[in-house]
PDB file of C-alpha atoms in Angstrom:
ATOM      1  CA  UNK Y 311       0.000   0.000   0.000  1.00  0.00           C
ATOM      2  CA  UNK Y 312       1.425   3.358  -1.049  1.00  0.00           C
ATOM      3  CA  UNK Y 313      -0.003   6.889  -0.927  1.00  0.00           C
ATOM      4  CA  UNK Y 314       0.973  10.289  -2.297  1.00  0.00           C
ATOM      5  CA  UNK Y 315       0.561  13.541  -0.379  1.00  0.00           C
ATOM      6  CA  UNK Y 316       0.293  16.753  -2.387  1.00  0.00           C
ATOM      7  CA  UNK Y 317       0.699  20.186  -0.797  1.00  0.00           C
ATOM      8  CA  UNK Y 318      -1.517  22.600  -2.719  1.00  0.00           C
ATOM      9  CA  UNK Y 319      -0.264  25.813  -4.375  1.00  0.00           C
ATOM     10  CA  UNK Y 320       3.359  26.988  -4.017  1.00  0.00           C
ATOM     11  CA  UNK Y 321       5.991  27.880  -6.631  1.00  0.00           C
ATOM     12  CA  UNK Y 322       4.969  31.540  -6.578  1.00  0.00           C
ATOM     13  CA  UNK Y 323       1.292  30.821  -5.872  1.00  0.00           C
ATOM     14  CA  UNK Y 324       0.509  31.627  -2.231  1.00  0.00           C
ATOM     15  CA  UNK Y 325      -3.037  30.309  -2.464  1.00  0.00           C
ATOM     16  CA  UNK Y 326      -5.607  31.712  -0.071  1.00  0.00           C
ATOM     17  CA  UNK Y 327      -4.504  34.204   2.591  1.00  0.00           C
ATOM     18  CA  UNK Y 328      -6.022  35.090   5.933  1.00  0.00           C
ATOM     19  CA  UNK Y 329      -5.338  35.682   9.622  1.00  0.00           C
ATOM     20  CA  UNK Y 330      -1.681  36.274   8.800  1.00  0.00           C
ATOM     21  CA  UNK Y 331      -1.208  32.907   7.065  1.00  0.00           C
ATOM     22  CA  UNK Y 332      -0.580  31.766   3.493  1.00  0.00           C
ATOM     23  CA  UNK Y 333      -2.178  28.575   2.239  1.00  0.00           C
ATOM     24  CA  UNK Y 334       0.969  27.340   0.447  1.00  0.00           C
ATOM     25  CA  UNK Y 335       2.908  27.456   3.738  1.00  0.00           C
ATOM     26  CA  UNK Y 336       0.261  25.599   5.718  1.00  0.00           C
ATOM     27  CA  UNK Y 337      -0.294  22.872   3.132  1.00  0.00           C
ATOM     28  CA  UNK Y 338       3.404  22.062   3.211  1.00  0.00           C
ATOM     29  CA  UNK Y 339       3.412  22.028   6.982  1.00  0.00           C
ATOM     30  CA  UNK Y 340       0.528  19.551   7.037  1.00  0.00           C
ATOM     31  CA  UNK Y 341       2.036  17.335   4.317  1.00  0.00           C
ATOM     32  CA  UNK Y 342       5.404  17.073   6.040  1.00  0.00           C
ATOM     33  CA  UNK Y 343       3.945  16.360   9.480  1.00  0.00           C
ATOM     34  CA  UNK Y 344       1.436  13.926   8.034  1.00  0.00           C
ATOM     35  CA  UNK Y 345       4.207  12.008   6.297  1.00  0.00           C
ATOM     36  CA  UNK Y 346       6.110  11.641   9.566  1.00  0.00           C
ATOM     37  CA  UNK Y 347       2.968  10.344  11.244  1.00  0.00           C
ATOM     38  CA  UNK Y 348       2.039   7.896   8.492  1.00  0.00           C
ATOM     39  CA  UNK Y 349       5.382   6.398   7.552  1.00  0.00           C
ATOM     40  CA  UNK Y 350       5.398   4.154  10.621  1.00  0.00           C
ATOM     41  CA  UNK Y 351       2.513   2.281   9.007  1.00  0.00           C
ATOM     42  CA  UNK Y 352       2.581   2.777   5.240  1.00  0.00           C
ATOM     43  CA  UNK Y 353       4.792   3.890   2.336  1.00  0.00           C
ATOM     44  CA  UNK Y 354       4.330   7.624   1.828  1.00  0.00           C
ATOM     45  CA  UNK Y 355       5.650  10.012  -0.814  1.00  0.00           C
ATOM     46  CA  UNK Y 356       5.226  13.785  -0.836  1.00  0.00           C
ATOM     47  CA  UNK Y 357       5.155  15.524  -4.209  1.00  0.00           C
ATOM     48  CA  UNK Y 358       8.089  17.955  -4.500  1.00  0.00           C
ATOM     49  CA  UNK Y 359       7.127  20.821  -2.146  1.00  0.00           C
ATOM     50  CA  UNK Y 360       9.178  23.248  -4.232  1.00  0.00           C
ATOM     51  CA  UNK Y 361       6.725  22.729  -7.067  1.00  0.00           C
ATOM     52  CA  UNK Y 362       3.046  23.342  -7.741  1.00  0.00           C
ATOM     53  CA  UNK Y 363       1.466  20.113  -9.020  1.00  0.00           C
ATOM     54  CA  UNK Y 364      -1.275  21.952 -10.894  1.00  0.00           C
ATOM     55  CA  UNK Y 365       1.290  24.072 -12.768  1.00  0.00           C
ATOM     56  CA  UNK Y 366       3.439  20.999 -13.334  1.00  0.00           C
ATOM     57  CA  UNK Y 367       0.646  19.015 -14.991  1.00  0.00           C
ATOM     58  CA  UNK Y 368      -1.035  21.888 -16.825  1.00  0.00           C
ATOM     59  CA  UNK Y 369       2.296  22.728 -18.493  1.00  0.00           C
ATOM     60  CA  UNK Y 370       2.151  19.349 -20.212  1.00  0.00           C
ATOM     61  CA  UNK Y 371       4.432  17.404 -17.900  1.00  0.00           C
ATOM     62  CA  UNK Y 372       3.478  13.873 -16.882  1.00  0.00           C
ATOM     63  CA  UNK Y 373       3.251  12.186 -13.485  1.00  0.00           C
ATOM     64  CA  UNK Y 374       2.591   8.519 -12.799  1.00  0.00           C
ATOM     65  CA  UNK Y 375      -0.178   8.483 -10.205  1.00  0.00           C
ATOM     66  CA  UNK Y 376      -0.937   4.862 -11.083  1.00  0.00           C
ATOM     67  CA  UNK Y 377       1.818   3.645  -8.761  1.00  0.00           C
ATOM     68  CA  UNK Y 378      -0.198   4.893  -5.760  1.00  0.00           C
ATOM     69  CA  UNK Y 379      -3.238   3.461  -4.014  1.00  0.00           C
ATOM     70  CA  UNK Y 380      -4.477   6.858  -2.890  1.00  0.00           C
ATOM     71  CA  UNK Y 381      -3.652  10.525  -3.524  1.00  0.00           C
ATOM     72  CA  UNK Y 382      -4.476  13.148  -0.895  1.00  0.00           C
ATOM     73  CA  UNK Y 383      -4.154  16.780  -1.947  1.00  0.00           C
ATOM     74  CA  UNK Y 384      -4.071  19.238   0.953  1.00  0.00           C
ATOM     75  CA  UNK Y 385      -5.579  22.724   0.880  1.00  0.00           C
ATOM     76  CA  UNK Y 386      -7.032  25.392   3.174  1.00  0.00           C
ATOM     77  CA  UNK Y 387     -10.361  26.973   2.303  1.00  0.00           C
ATOM     78  CA  UNK Y 388     -11.363  30.637   2.159  1.00  0.00           C
ATOM     79  CA  UNK Y 389     -14.561  32.663   2.015  1.00  0.00           C
ATOM     80  CA  UNK Y 390     -15.575  36.317   2.183  1.00  0.00           C
ATOM     81  CA  UNK Y 391     -14.382  37.773   5.492  1.00  0.00           C
ATOM     82  CA  UNK Y 392     -13.470  41.052   7.070  1.00  0.00           C
ATOM     83  CA  UNK Y 393      -9.930  42.169   7.841  1.00  0.00           C
ATOM     84  CA  UNK Y 394     -10.111  40.735  11.358  1.00  0.00           C
ATOM     85  CA  UNK Y 395     -10.393  37.214  10.005  1.00  0.00           C
ATOM     86  CA  UNK Y 396     -13.979  36.651  11.064  1.00  0.00           C
ATOM     87  CA  UNK Y 397     -14.951  34.357   8.210  1.00  0.00           C
ATOM     88  CA  UNK Y 398     -18.618  33.826   7.474  1.00  0.00           C
ATOM     89  CA  UNK Y 399     -17.985  30.207   6.517  1.00  0.00           C
ATOM     90  CA  UNK Y 400     -16.065  27.698   8.594  1.00  0.00           C
ATOM     91  CA  UNK Y 401     -15.253  24.016   8.758  1.00  0.00           C
ATOM     92  CA  UNK Y 402     -13.600  21.107   6.991  1.00  0.00           C
ATOM     93  CA  UNK Y 403     -14.546  19.275   3.800  1.00  0.00           C
ATOM     94  CA  UNK Y 404     -13.185  16.879   1.186  1.00  0.00           C
ATOM     95  CA  UNK Y 405     -13.694  17.022  -2.569  1.00  0.00           C
ATOM     96  CA  UNK Y 406     -13.832  13.821  -4.632  1.00  0.00           C
ATOM     97  CA  UNK Y 407     -14.760  13.072  -8.225  1.00  0.00           C
ATOM     98  CA  UNK Y 408     -18.523  12.881  -8.421  1.00  0.00           C
ATOM     99  CA  UNK Y 409     -18.347   9.345  -9.854  1.00  0.00           C
ATOM    100  CA  UNK Y 410     -16.419   8.044  -6.833  1.00  0.00           C
ATOM    101  CA  UNK Y 411     -18.240   5.024  -5.408  1.00  0.00           C
ATOM    102  CA  UNK Y 412     -16.442   4.280  -2.147  1.00  0.00           C
ATOM    103  CA  UNK Y 413     -15.919   7.309   0.087  1.00  0.00           C
ATOM    104  CA  UNK Y 414     -14.799   5.433   3.176  1.00  0.00           C
ATOM    105  CA  UNK Y 415     -11.394   7.169   3.421  1.00  0.00           C
ATOM    106  CA  UNK Y 416     -12.934  10.619   3.134  1.00  0.00           C
ATOM    107  CA  UNK Y 417     -15.692   9.809   5.619  1.00  0.00           C
ATOM    108  CA  UNK Y 418     -13.143   8.686   8.209  1.00  0.00           C
ATOM    109  CA  UNK Y 419     -10.945  11.765   7.765  1.00  0.00           C
ATOM    110  CA  UNK Y 420     -13.851  14.211   7.978  1.00  0.00           C
ATOM    111  CA  UNK Y 421     -15.301  12.438  11.006  1.00  0.00           C
ATOM    112  CA  UNK Y 422     -11.964  12.655  12.822  1.00  0.00           C
ATOM    113  CA  UNK Y 423     -11.531  16.360  12.050  1.00  0.00           C
ATOM    114  CA  UNK Y 424     -15.083  17.093  13.159  1.00  0.00           C
ATOM    115  CA  UNK Y 425     -14.271  15.333  16.441  1.00  0.00           C
ATOM    116  CA  UNK Y 426     -11.404  17.809  16.934  1.00  0.00           C
ATOM    117  CA  UNK Y 427     -13.894  20.645  16.660  1.00  0.00           C
ATOM    118  CA  UNK Y 428     -14.263  21.723  13.023  1.00  0.00           C
ATOM    119  CA  UNK Y 429     -17.691  22.060  11.451  1.00  0.00           C
ATOM    120  CA  UNK Y 430     -18.294  19.041   9.214  1.00  0.00           C
ATOM    121  CA  UNK Y 431     -19.031  20.384   5.727  1.00  0.00           C
ATOM    122  CA  UNK Y 432     -19.037  16.873   4.298  1.00  0.00           C
ATOM    123  CA  UNK Y 433     -17.787  15.204   1.132  1.00  0.00           C
ATOM    124  CA  UNK Y 434     -18.519  17.063  -2.097  1.00  0.00           C
ATOM    125  CA  UNK Y 435     -18.483  15.664  -5.601  1.00  0.00           C
ATOM    126  CA  UNK Y 436     -16.748  17.622  -8.372  1.00  0.00           C
ATOM    127  CA  UNK Y 437     -15.617  16.896 -11.909  1.00  0.00           C
ATOM    128  CA  UNK Y 438     -13.824  20.106 -12.876  1.00  0.00           C
ATOM    129  CA  UNK Y 439     -10.544  19.972 -10.919  1.00  0.00           C
ATOM    130  CA  UNK Y 440      -7.428  19.385 -13.025  1.00  0.00           C
ATOM    131  CA  UNK Y 441      -5.401  17.104 -10.753  1.00  0.00           C
ATOM    132  CA  UNK Y 442      -8.542  15.218  -9.759  1.00  0.00           C
ATOM    133  CA  UNK Y 443      -9.309  14.446 -13.393  1.00  0.00           C
ATOM    134  CA  UNK Y 444      -5.760  13.322 -14.144  1.00  0.00           C
ATOM    135  CA  UNK Y 445      -6.002  10.885 -11.218  1.00  0.00           C
ATOM    136  CA  UNK Y 446      -9.429   9.782 -12.435  1.00  0.00           C
ATOM    137  CA  UNK Y 447      -8.018   9.066 -15.879  1.00  0.00           C
ATOM    138  CA  UNK Y 448      -5.254   6.968 -14.304  1.00  0.00           C
ATOM    139  CA  UNK Y 449      -7.846   5.174 -12.144  1.00  0.00           C
ATOM    140  CA  UNK Y 450      -6.349   6.294  -8.831  1.00  0.00           C
ATOM    141  CA  UNK Y 451      -8.444   7.154  -5.746  1.00  0.00           C
ATOM    142  CA  UNK Y 452      -8.138  10.875  -4.969  1.00  0.00           C
ATOM    143  CA  UNK Y 453      -9.355  13.285  -2.337  1.00  0.00           C
ATOM    144  CA  UNK Y 454      -8.782  17.023  -1.916  1.00  0.00           C
ATOM    145  CA  UNK Y 455      -8.880  17.952   1.756  1.00  0.00           C
ATOM    146  CA  UNK Y 456      -9.814  21.508   2.734  1.00  0.00           C
ATOM    147  CA  UNK Y 457      -8.498  21.331   6.306  1.00  0.00           C
ATOM    148  CA  UNK Y 458     -10.354  24.441   7.475  1.00  0.00           C
ATOM    149  CA  UNK Y 459     -10.906  28.099   6.568  1.00  0.00           C
ATOM    150  CA  UNK Y 460      -7.717  30.132   6.568  1.00  0.00           C
ATOM    151  CA  UNK Y 461      -9.700  33.380   6.772  1.00  0.00           C
ATOM    152  CA  UNK Y 462     -11.679  32.426   9.856  1.00  0.00           C
ATOM    153  CA  UNK Y 463      -9.928  33.170  13.131  1.00  0.00           C
ATOM    154  CA  UNK Y 464     -11.791  30.490  15.085  1.00  0.00           C
ATOM    155  CA  UNK Y 465     -10.777  27.826  12.548  1.00  0.00           C
ATOM    156  CA  UNK Y 466      -7.164  28.976  12.576  1.00  0.00           C
ATOM    157  CA  UNK Y 467      -6.995  29.166  16.366  1.00  0.00           C
ATOM    158  CA  UNK Y 468      -8.284  25.603  16.490  1.00  0.00           C
ATOM    159  CA  UNK Y 469      -5.755  24.549  13.856  1.00  0.00           C
ATOM    160  CA  UNK Y 470      -2.826  26.071  15.743  1.00  0.00           C
ATOM    161  CA  UNK Y 471      -3.842  24.820  19.207  1.00  0.00           C
ATOM    162  CA  UNK Y 472      -4.879  21.303  18.100  1.00  0.00           C
ATOM    163  CA  UNK Y 473      -2.444  20.837  15.214  1.00  0.00           C
ATOM    164  CA  UNK Y 474      -1.052  17.506  16.362  1.00  0.00           C
ATOM    165  CA  UNK Y 475      -4.540  16.125  16.986  1.00  0.00           C
ATOM    166  CA  UNK Y 476      -5.537  17.271  13.500  1.00  0.00           C
ATOM    167  CA  UNK Y 477      -2.565  15.505  11.914  1.00  0.00           C
ATOM    168  CA  UNK Y 478      -3.340  12.428  13.960  1.00  0.00           C
ATOM    169  CA  UNK Y 479      -6.979  12.566  12.827  1.00  0.00           C
ATOM    170  CA  UNK Y 480      -6.101  12.831   9.139  1.00  0.00           C
ATOM    171  CA  UNK Y 481      -3.558  10.011   9.416  1.00  0.00           C
ATOM    172  CA  UNK Y 482      -5.924   7.788  11.361  1.00  0.00           C
ATOM    173  CA  UNK Y 483      -8.721   8.404   8.861  1.00  0.00           C
ATOM    174  CA  UNK Y 484      -6.476   7.517   5.952  1.00  0.00           C
ATOM    175  CA  UNK Y 485      -5.271   4.307   7.555  1.00  0.00           C
ATOM    176  CA  UNK Y 486      -8.666   3.167   8.763  1.00  0.00           C
ATOM    177  CA  UNK Y 487     -10.336   4.082   5.494  1.00  0.00           C
ATOM    178  CA  UNK Y 488      -7.747   2.115   3.526  1.00  0.00           C
ATOM    179  CA  UNK Y 489      -8.181  -0.857   5.845  1.00  0.00           C
ATOM    180  CA  UNK Y 490      -4.700  -0.608   7.352  1.00  0.00           C
ATOM    181  CA  UNK Y 491      -4.467  -1.531  11.000  1.00  0.00           C
ATOM    182  CA  UNK Y 492      -2.550   0.815  13.270  1.00  0.00           C
ATOM    183  CA  UNK Y 493      -1.046  -2.106  15.143  1.00  0.00           C
ATOM    184  CA  UNK Y 494       2.511  -1.883  13.893  1.00  0.00           C
ATOM    185  CA  UNK Y 495       4.982  -1.790  16.754  1.00  0.00           C
ATOM    186  CA  UNK Y 496       6.272   1.716  17.467  1.00  0.00           C
ATOM    187  CA  UNK Y 497      10.036   1.458  17.845  1.00  0.00           C
ATOM    188  CA  UNK Y 498      11.724   4.745  16.943  1.00  0.00           C
ATOM    189  CA  UNK Y 499      12.179   7.481  19.507  1.00  0.00           C
ATOM    190  CA  UNK Y 500      10.146   9.847  17.311  1.00  0.00           C
ATOM    191  CA  UNK Y 501       7.176   7.479  16.997  1.00  0.00           C
ATOM    192  CA  UNK Y 502       7.135   6.612  20.691  1.00  0.00           C
ATOM    193  CA  UNK Y 503       7.384  10.287  21.669  1.00  0.00           C
ATOM    194  CA  UNK Y 504       4.526  11.182  19.316  1.00  0.00           C
ATOM    195  CA  UNK Y 505       2.283   8.508  20.830  1.00  0.00           C
ATOM    196  CA  UNK Y 506       3.165   9.495  24.389  1.00  0.00           C
ATOM    197  CA  UNK Y 507       2.473  13.146  23.645  1.00  0.00           C
ATOM    198  CA  UNK Y 508      -0.933  12.418  22.155  1.00  0.00           C
ATOM    199  CA  UNK Y 509      -2.225   9.617  24.330  1.00  0.00           C
ATOM    200  CA  UNK Y 510      -0.612   9.723  27.755  1.00  0.00           C
ATOM    201  CA  UNK Y 511       0.893  13.066  28.770  1.00  0.00           C
ATOM    202  CA  UNK Y 512       2.120  16.362  27.331  1.00  0.00           C
ATOM    203  CA  UNK Y 513       5.816  16.616  26.533  1.00  0.00           C
ATOM    204  CA  UNK Y 514       6.896  20.254  26.634  1.00  0.00           C
ATOM    205  CA  UNK Y 515      10.445  19.815  25.283  1.00  0.00           C
ATOM    206  CA  UNK Y 516       9.884  17.274  22.534  1.00  0.00           C
ATOM    207  CA  UNK Y 517      13.314  17.408  20.889  1.00  0.00           C
ATOM    208  CA  UNK Y 518      15.153  16.847  24.179  1.00  0.00           C
ATOM    209  CA  UNK Y 519      12.808  13.987  25.037  1.00  0.00           C
ATOM    210  CA  UNK Y 520      13.411  12.319  21.655  1.00  0.00           C
ATOM    211  CA  UNK Y 521      17.184  12.656  22.066  1.00  0.00           C
ATOM    212  CA  UNK Y 522      17.113  11.197  25.581  1.00  0.00           C
ATOM    213  CA  UNK Y 523      14.893   8.329  24.457  1.00  0.00           C
ATOM    214  CA  UNK Y 524      17.151   7.562  21.500  1.00  0.00           C
ATOM    215  CA  UNK Y 525      20.184   7.456  23.799  1.00  0.00           C
ATOM    216  CA  UNK Y 526      18.272   5.182  26.174  1.00  0.00           C
ATOM    217  CA  UNK Y 527      17.423   2.872  23.280  1.00  0.00           C
ATOM    218  CA  UNK Y 528      21.037   2.627  22.156  1.00  0.00           C
ATOM    219  CA  UNK Y 529      22.239   1.592  25.599  1.00  0.00           C
ATOM    220  CA  UNK Y 530      19.290  -0.711  26.299  1.00  0.00           C
ATOM    221  CA  UNK Y 531      18.051   1.385  29.206  1.00  0.00           C
ATOM    222  CA  UNK Y 532      14.804   0.420  31.006  1.00  0.00           C
ATOM    223  CA  UNK Y 533      13.656   3.988  30.290  1.00  0.00           C
ATOM    224  CA  UNK Y 534      13.289   3.200  26.595  1.00  0.00           C
ATOM    225  CA  UNK Y 535      11.765  -0.240  27.106  1.00  0.00           C
ATOM    226  CA  UNK Y 536       9.306   1.089  29.651  1.00  0.00           C
ATOM    227  CA  UNK Y 537       7.908   3.613  27.198  1.00  0.00           C
ATOM    228  CA  UNK Y 538       8.083   1.062  24.359  1.00  0.00           C
ATOM    229  CA  UNK Y 539       5.894  -1.354  26.324  1.00  0.00           C
ATOM    230  CA  UNK Y 540       3.513   1.439  27.296  1.00  0.00           C
ATOM    231  CA  UNK Y 541       2.761   2.722  23.781  1.00  0.00           C
ATOM    232  CA  UNK Y 542       2.708  -0.768  22.265  1.00  0.00           C
ATOM    233  CA  UNK Y 543       0.594  -2.100  25.115  1.00  0.00           C
ATOM    234  CA  UNK Y 544       3.026  -4.897  25.871  1.00  0.00           C
ATOM    235  CA  UNK Y 545       2.110  -6.699  29.079  1.00  0.00           C
ATOM    236  CA  UNK Y 546       4.572  -7.952  31.658  1.00  0.00           C
ATOM    237  CA  UNK Y 547       8.016  -6.790  32.600  1.00  0.00           C
TER     238      UNK Y 547
END
């Protein structure tokens, strides 16, 4: 199983702007963090973040989507708002080709993001998006995720304060929707730290914790094995 993450806009195209943020920056942030979360369970590629996939394809260049089981393109939405960032429209949604039969992946992702606190705007069928239609032609499942509204301050405050939970929700929705169990043993210091930080307690100095845990792993310290057993739910001593 292999998926492709695409960060929308970029290469001179900032995308939507609001509340002091640029869409192209946020989509790359989500793609990179999502890759780190997913690669413990599945093979993940991220389309070159220095490029804009829409520009790349519309210029006549080719890309082999057929080698992937699913393509997730990441965006942030925008609507009419005032200068204070009080958007009149809020929430999260996913766009799929309107002939898409199974929408299990998208349903799981949207449900998880709604649980974090975003308004659930649902799954919407389209047939006029360039990248979507290229994927359709190559018979590859595709979803375009609008994480939330970049021009709504409530949405962006939620994004910034619950960012790790949002990444976790997207990753979990992808895996569950694709039928991939999240039961792979977490072994690296990064993966164990992530799980601890999201499930058990807050780690304020993440980088120092990861370094200490990696050193503990290398010397076979009980510190590492204690946390390993905790996050992997290994019973016994």
